[in-house]
Short mmCIF file of C-alpha atoms in Angstrom, two decimals:
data_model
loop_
_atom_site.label_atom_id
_atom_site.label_comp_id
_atom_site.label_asym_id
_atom_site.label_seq_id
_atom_site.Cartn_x
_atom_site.Cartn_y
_atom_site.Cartn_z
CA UNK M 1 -56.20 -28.11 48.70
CA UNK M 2 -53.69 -25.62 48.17
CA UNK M 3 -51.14 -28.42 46.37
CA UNK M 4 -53.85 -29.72 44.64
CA UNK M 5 -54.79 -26.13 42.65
CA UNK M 6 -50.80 -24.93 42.29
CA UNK M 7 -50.93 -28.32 40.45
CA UNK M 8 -54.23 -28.01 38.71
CA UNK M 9 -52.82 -24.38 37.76
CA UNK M 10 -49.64 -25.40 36.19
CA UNK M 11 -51.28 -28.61 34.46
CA UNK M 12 -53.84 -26.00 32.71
CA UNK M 13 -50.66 -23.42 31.83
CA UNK M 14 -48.89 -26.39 30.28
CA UNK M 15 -51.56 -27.64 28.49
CA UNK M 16 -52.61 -23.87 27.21
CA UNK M 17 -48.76 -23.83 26.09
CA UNK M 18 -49.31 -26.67 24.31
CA UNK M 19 -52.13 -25.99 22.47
CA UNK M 20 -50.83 -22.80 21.75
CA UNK M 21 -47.68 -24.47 19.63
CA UNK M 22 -49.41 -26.40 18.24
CA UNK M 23 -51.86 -23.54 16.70
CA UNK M 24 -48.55 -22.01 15.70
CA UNK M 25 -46.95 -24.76 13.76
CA UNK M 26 -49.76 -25.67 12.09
CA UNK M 27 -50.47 -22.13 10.71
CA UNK M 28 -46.65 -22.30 9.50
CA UNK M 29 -47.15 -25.09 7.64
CA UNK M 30 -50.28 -23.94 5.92
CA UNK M 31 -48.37 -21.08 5.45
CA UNK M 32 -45.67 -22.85 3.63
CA UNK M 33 -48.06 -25.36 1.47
CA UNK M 34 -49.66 -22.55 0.26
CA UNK M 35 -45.88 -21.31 -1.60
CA UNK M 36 -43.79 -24.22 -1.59
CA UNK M 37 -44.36 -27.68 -4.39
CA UNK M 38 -45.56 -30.27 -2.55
CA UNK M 39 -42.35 -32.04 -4.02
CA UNK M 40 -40.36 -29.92 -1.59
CA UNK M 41 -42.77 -29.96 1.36
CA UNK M 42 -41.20 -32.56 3.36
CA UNK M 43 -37.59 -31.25 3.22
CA UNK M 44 -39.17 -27.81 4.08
CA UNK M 45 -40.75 -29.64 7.26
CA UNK M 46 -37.91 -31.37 8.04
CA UNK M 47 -36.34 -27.59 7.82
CA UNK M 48 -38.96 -25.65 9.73
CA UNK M 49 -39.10 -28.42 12.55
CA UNK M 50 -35.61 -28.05 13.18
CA UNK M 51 -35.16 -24.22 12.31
CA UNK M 52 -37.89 -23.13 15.14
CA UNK M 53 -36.52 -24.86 17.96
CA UNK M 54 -35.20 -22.59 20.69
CA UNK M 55 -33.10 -23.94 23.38
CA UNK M 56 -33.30 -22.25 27.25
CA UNK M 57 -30.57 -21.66 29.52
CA UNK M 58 -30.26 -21.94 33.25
CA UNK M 59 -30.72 -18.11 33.01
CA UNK M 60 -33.89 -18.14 31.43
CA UNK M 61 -32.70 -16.64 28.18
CA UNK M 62 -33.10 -17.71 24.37
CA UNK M 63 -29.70 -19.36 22.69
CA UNK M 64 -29.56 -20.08 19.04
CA UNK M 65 -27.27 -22.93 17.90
CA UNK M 66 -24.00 -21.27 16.46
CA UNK M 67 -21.46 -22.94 14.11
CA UNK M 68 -18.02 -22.45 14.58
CA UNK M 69 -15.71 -20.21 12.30
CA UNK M 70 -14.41 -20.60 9.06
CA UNK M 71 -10.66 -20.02 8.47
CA UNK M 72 -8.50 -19.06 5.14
CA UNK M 73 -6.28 -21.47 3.82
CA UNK M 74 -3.46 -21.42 0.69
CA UNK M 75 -1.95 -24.52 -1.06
CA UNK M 76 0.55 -23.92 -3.54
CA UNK M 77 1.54 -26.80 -5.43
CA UNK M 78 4.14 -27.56 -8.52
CA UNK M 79 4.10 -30.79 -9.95
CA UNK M 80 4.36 -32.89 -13.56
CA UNK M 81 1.59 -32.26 -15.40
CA UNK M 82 -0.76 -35.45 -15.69
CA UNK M 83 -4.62 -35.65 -15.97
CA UNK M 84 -6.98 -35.28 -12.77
CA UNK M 85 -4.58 -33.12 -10.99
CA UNK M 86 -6.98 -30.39 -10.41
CA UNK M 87 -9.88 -32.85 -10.06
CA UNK M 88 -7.96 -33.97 -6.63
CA UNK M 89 -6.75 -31.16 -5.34
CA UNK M 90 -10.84 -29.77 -5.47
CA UNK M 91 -11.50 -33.27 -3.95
CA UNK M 92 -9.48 -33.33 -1.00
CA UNK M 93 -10.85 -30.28 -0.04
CA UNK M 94 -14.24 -31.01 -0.25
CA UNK M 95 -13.94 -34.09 1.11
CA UNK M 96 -13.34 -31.98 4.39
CA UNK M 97 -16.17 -29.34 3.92
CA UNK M 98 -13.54 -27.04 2.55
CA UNK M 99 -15.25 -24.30 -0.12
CA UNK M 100 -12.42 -23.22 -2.92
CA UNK M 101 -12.88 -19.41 -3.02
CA UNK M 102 -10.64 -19.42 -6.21
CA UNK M 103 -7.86 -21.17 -8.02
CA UNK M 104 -4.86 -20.30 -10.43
CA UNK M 105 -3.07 -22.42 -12.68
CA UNK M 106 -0.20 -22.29 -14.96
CA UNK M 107 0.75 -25.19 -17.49
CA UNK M 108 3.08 -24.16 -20.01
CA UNK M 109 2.67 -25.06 -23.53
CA UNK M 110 6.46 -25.78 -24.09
CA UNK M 111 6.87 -27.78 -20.69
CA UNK M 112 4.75 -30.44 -19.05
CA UNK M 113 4.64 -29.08 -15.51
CA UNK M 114 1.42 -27.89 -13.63
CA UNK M 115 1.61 -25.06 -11.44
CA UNK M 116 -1.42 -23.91 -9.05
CA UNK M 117 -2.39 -21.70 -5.70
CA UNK M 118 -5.64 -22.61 -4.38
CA UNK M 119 -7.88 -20.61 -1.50
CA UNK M 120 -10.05 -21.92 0.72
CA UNK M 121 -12.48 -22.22 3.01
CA UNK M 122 -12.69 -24.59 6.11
CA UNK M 123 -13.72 -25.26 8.93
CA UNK M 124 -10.68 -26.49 12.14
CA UNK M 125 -12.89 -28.35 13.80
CA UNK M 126 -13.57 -30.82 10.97
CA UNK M 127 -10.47 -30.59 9.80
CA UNK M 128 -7.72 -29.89 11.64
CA UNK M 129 -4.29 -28.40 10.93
CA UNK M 130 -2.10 -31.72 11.00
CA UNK M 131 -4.37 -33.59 9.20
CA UNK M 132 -4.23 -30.98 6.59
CA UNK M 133 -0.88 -31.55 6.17
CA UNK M 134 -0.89 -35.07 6.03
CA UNK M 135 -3.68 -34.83 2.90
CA UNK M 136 -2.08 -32.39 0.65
CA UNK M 137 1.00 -34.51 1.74
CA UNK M 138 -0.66 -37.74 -0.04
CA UNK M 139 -1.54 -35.37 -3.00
CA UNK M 140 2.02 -34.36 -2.88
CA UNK M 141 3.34 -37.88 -3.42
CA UNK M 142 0.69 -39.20 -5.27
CA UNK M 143 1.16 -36.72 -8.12
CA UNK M 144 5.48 -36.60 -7.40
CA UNK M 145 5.23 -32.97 -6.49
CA UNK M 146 8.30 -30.60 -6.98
CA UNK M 147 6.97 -28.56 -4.61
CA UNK M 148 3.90 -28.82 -2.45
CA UNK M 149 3.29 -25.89 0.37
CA UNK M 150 0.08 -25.35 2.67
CA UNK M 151 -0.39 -21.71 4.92
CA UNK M 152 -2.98 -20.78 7.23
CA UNK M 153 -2.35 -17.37 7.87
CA UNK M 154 -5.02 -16.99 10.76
CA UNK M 155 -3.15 -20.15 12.58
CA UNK M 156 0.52 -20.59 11.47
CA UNK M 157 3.05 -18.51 12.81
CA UNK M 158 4.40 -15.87 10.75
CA UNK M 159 7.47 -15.62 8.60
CA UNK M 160 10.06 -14.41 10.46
CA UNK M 161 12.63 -11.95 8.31
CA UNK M 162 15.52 -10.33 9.09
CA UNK M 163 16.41 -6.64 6.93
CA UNK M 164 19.49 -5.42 5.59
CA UNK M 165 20.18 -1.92 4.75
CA UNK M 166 22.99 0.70 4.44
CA UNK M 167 22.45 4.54 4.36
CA UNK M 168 19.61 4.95 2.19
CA UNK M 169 16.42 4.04 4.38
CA UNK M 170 13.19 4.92 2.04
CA UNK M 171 13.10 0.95 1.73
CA UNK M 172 13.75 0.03 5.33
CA UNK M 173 11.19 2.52 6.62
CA UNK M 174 8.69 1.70 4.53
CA UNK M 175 8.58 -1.89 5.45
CA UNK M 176 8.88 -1.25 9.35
CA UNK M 177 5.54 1.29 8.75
CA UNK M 178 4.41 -1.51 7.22
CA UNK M 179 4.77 -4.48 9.05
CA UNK M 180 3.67 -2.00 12.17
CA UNK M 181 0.29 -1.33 10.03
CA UNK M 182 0.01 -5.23 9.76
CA UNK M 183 0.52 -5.49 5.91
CA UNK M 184 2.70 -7.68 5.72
CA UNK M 185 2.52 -11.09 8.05
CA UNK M 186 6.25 -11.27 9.05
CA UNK M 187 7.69 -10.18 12.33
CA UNK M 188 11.29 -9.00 12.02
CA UNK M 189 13.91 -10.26 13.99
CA UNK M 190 16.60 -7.57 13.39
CA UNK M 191 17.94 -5.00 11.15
CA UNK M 192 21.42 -5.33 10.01
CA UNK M 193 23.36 -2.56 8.43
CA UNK M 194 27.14 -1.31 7.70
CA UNK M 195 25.92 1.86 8.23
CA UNK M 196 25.85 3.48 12.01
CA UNK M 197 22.59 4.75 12.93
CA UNK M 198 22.69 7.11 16.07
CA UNK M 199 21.07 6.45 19.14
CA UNK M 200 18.21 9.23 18.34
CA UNK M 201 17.62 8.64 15.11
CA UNK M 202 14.12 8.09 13.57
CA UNK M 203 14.48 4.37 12.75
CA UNK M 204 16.81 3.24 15.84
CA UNK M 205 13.90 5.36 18.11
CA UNK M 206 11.71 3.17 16.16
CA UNK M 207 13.27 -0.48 16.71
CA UNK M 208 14.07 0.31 20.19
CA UNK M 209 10.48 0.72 20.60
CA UNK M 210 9.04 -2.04 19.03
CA UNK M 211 12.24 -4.37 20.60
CA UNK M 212 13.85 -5.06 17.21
CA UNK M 213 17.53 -5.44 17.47
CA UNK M 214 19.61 -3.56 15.01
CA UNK M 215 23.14 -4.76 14.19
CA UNK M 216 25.57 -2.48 12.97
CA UNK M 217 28.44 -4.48 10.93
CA UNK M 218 30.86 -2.34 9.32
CA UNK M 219 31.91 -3.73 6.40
CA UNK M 220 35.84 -3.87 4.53
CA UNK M 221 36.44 -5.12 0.86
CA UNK M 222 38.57 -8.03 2.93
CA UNK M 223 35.53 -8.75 5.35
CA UNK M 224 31.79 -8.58 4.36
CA UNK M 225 31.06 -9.52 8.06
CA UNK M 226 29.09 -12.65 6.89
CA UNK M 227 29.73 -15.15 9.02
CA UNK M 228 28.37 -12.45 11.82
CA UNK M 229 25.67 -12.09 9.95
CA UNK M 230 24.95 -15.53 9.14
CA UNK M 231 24.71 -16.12 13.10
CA UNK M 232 22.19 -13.29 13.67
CA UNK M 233 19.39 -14.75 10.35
CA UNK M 234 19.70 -18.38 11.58
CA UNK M 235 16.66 -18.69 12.28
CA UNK M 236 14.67 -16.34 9.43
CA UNK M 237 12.40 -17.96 6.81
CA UNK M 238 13.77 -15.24 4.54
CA UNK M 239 16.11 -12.65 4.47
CA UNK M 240 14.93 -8.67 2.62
CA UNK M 241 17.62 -6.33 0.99
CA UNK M 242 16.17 -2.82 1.53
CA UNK M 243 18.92 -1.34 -0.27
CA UNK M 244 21.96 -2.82 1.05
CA UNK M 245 24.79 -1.62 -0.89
CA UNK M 246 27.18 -4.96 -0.41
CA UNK M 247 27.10 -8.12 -2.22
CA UNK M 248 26.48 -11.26 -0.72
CA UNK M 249 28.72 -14.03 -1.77
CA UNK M 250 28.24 -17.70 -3.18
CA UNK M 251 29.48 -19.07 0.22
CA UNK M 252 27.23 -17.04 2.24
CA UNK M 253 23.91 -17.88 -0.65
CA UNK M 254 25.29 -21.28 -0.20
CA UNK M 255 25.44 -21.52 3.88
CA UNK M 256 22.21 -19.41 4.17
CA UNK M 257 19.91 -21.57 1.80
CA UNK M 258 16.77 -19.96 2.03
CA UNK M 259 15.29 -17.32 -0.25
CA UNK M 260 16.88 -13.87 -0.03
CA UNK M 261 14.69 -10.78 -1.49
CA UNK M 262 16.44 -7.89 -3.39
CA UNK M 263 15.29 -4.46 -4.53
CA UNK M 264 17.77 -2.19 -7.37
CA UNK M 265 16.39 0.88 -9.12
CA UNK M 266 15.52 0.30 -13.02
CA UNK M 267 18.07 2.54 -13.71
CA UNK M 268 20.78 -0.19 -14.62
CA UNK M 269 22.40 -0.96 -16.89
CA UNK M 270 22.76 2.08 -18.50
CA UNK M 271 23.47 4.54 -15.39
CA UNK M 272 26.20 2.82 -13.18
CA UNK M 273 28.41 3.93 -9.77
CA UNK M 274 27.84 6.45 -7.90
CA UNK M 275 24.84 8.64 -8.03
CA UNK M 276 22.80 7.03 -11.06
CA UNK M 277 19.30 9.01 -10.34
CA UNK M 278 21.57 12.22 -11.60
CA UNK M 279 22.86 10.88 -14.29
CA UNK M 280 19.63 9.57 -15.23
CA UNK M 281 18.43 12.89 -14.77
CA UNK M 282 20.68 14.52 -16.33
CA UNK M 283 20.26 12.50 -19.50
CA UNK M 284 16.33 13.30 -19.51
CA UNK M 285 14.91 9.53 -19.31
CA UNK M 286 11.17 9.74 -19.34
CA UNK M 287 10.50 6.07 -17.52
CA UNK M 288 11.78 5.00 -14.41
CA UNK M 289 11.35 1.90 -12.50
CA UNK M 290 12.06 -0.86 -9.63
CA UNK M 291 12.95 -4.74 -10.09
CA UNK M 292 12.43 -7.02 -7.44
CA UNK M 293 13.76 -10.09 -7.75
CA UNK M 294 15.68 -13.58 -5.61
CA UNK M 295 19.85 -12.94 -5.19
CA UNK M 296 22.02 -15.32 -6.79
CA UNK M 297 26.05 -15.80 -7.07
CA UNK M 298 25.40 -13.38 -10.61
CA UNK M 299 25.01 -9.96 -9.48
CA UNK M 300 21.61 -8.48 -9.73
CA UNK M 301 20.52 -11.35 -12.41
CA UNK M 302 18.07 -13.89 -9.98
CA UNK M 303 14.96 -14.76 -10.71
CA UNK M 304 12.17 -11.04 -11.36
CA UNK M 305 9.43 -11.39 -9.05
CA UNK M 306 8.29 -7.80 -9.46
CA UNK M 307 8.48 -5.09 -11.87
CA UNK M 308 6.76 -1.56 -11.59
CA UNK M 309 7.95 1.83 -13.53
CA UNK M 310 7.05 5.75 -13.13
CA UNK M 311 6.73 8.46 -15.53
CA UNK M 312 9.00 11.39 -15.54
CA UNK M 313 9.05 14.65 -17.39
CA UNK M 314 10.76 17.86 -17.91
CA UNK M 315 8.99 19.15 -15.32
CA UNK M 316 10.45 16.93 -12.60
CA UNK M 317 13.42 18.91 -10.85
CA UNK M 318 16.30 16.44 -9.29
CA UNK M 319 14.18 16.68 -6.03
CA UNK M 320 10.72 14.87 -7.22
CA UNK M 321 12.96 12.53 -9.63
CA UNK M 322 14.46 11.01 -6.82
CA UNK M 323 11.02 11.00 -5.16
CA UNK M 324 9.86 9.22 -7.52
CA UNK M 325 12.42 6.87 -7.90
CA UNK M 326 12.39 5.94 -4.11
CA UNK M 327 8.33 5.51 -3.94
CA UNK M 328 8.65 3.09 -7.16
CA UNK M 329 10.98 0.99 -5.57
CA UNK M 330 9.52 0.81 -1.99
CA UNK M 331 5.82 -0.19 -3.89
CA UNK M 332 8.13 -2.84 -5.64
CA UNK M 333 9.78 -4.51 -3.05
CA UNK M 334 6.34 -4.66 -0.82
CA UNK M 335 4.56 -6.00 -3.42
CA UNK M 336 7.34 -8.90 -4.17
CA UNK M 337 7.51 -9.37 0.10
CA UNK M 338 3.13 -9.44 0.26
CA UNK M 339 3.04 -11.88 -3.41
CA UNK M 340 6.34 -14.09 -1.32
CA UNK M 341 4.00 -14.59 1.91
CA UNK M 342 0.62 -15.20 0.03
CA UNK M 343 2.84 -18.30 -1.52
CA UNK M 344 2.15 -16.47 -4.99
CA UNK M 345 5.93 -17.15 -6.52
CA UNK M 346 6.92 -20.07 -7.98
CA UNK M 347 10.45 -20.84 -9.70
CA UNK M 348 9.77 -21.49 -13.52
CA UNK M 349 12.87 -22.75 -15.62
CA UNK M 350 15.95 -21.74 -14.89
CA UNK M 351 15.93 -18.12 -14.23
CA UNK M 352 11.95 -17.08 -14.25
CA UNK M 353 9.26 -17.18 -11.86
CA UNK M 354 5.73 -17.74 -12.02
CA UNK M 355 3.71 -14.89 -10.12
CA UNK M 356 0.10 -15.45 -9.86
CA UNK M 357 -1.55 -11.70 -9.52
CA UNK M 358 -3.97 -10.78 -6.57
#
């Protein structure tokens, strides 16, 4: 007897429950009939069968059905300029879910070449990170691409730099600060210098810290040190000069054969040698500024990728010029570093660059 009512109990439950949903669902759908077309109803009760389900776990407690995260991606791609370029490139990412948060393109009127940087959207489940490659490979031979580059910041490793300063360190400093605030996605390898840094200092205290080696090279007229030096950024992506007061020669640009990243005061040409932020001073200039740009064999003449200038007047003393001059290049050269990562710089001709602008 006592079987027979525990089941006549939970029979009568279950069947309550079921009346019960149904009640609910079909006050829903009057509910939507009464504001939706009737040419939409069945997709909306395709939705609202599948939206009110509830799944149960062997806790007991409600789950909802979650979808798995979407990740930023870059392409940056430089090819001859034919029609339906852009028309594939927005394919082959849609083709794999991907959503194109915005694009930037560059054909110039004088020379058939087509330049772009596309963001994205997608999802690394449906498409993973090799098979990424191997599309936007296919694009890149389909279309005979010059050069055809794909980042996922979130994923791929990041670029690994190596710094070379002398004495100044306004430059250096402000990159270490940064790359510590995470504004840059690099991770430096070492700091190299010809300029001996004591064991308390701020910035060898600040290495030692953060397990950054620091190379001093002291450096001759007869030996720039770069075969040493050559050893020690092996392995970089790219090398930064935070204001390192030596020139690197053909041989070593030629050995190295990766990009190399340059700040100089806007000073030149007209104040040279020693000391130009006095001079410059001294002869009143009103502007001031920073160039960024890639080192080649011709002294400070590569390729601008930045350019930023500064106001002065008569009311600057020696103290804030310099000031001045030191925050405009430090802005420069992280600017040129954050455009380099965010695959923003393309070469253009012989000595320009493209720079698409965040």
């Amino acid at each position: 007897l006592v079987l027979k009512a525990q089941r006549f109990g939970w029979q009568t439950k279950n069947k309550k429950e079921e009346k019960h949903r149904k009640e609910l669902g079909e006050r829903k759908m009057n509910f939507l009939r009464r504001v939706i077309s009737p040419s939409s109803r069945f997709q909306v009760s395709q939705f609202a069968n599948r939206s009110f389900k509830i799944t149960q776990n062997h806790y007991g407690s409600i789950s909802q059905p979650t979808s798995s995260s979407l990740v930023h991606g870059i392409h940056q791609f430089h090819c001859p300029d034919v029609v339906g370029i852009l028309a594939k490139l927005s394919d082959c990412i849609a083709s794999r879910e991907g959503n194109i948060l915005g694009a930037d393109i560059f054909v110039p009127d004088d020379n058939h070449v087509f330049y772009s940087r596309s963001e994205f959207l997608f999802d690394p489940a449906k498409w993973p990170r090799e098979q990424m490659d191997a599309d936007f490979s296919n694009l890149s031979k389909k279309f005979n691409a010059m050069k055809s580059v794909v980042r996922v910041p979130d994923i791929d490793p990041k670029y690994k730099i190596s710094i070379l300063a002398s004495k100044q360190e306004h430059c250096l400093v402000d990159l270490l600060h940064g790359w510590q605030d995470g504004r840059f996605p690099i991770h430096i390898t070492s700091v190299i210098s010809n300029h001996e840094r004591g064991p308390n200092t701020h910035v060898i205290r600040f290495l030692e810290r953060h397990g950054i080696p620091y190379y001093y090279l002291p450096t001759t007229k007869e030996n720039k040190r770069e075969e040493e030096i050559l050893d020690i950024v092996g392995d970089t992506d790219f090398l930064v000069l935070a204001r390192y007061m030596q020139v690197l020669s053909g041989d070593f640009l030629k050995s190295y054969k990766k990009d190399i990243i340059n700040i100089h005061h806007g000073l030149l040409p007209s104040f040279k040698g020693s000391n130009p932020s006095k001079q410059a001073f001294d002869a009143g200039v009103k502007l001031i500024g920073a160039t960024t740009h890639f080192v080649s064999e011709e002294l400070d003449s590569g390729p601008i990728i930045e350019q930023l200038v500064e106001r002065v007047s008569h009311r600057d003393n020696l103290r804030t010029f310099i000031q001045k001059s030191e925050d405009v290049e430090k802005r420069c050269l992280a600017k040129a570093i954050k455009s380099y990562c965010e695959l923003r710089i393309f070469p253009y001709e012989a000595n320009k660059t493209v720079v698409f602008r965040s």
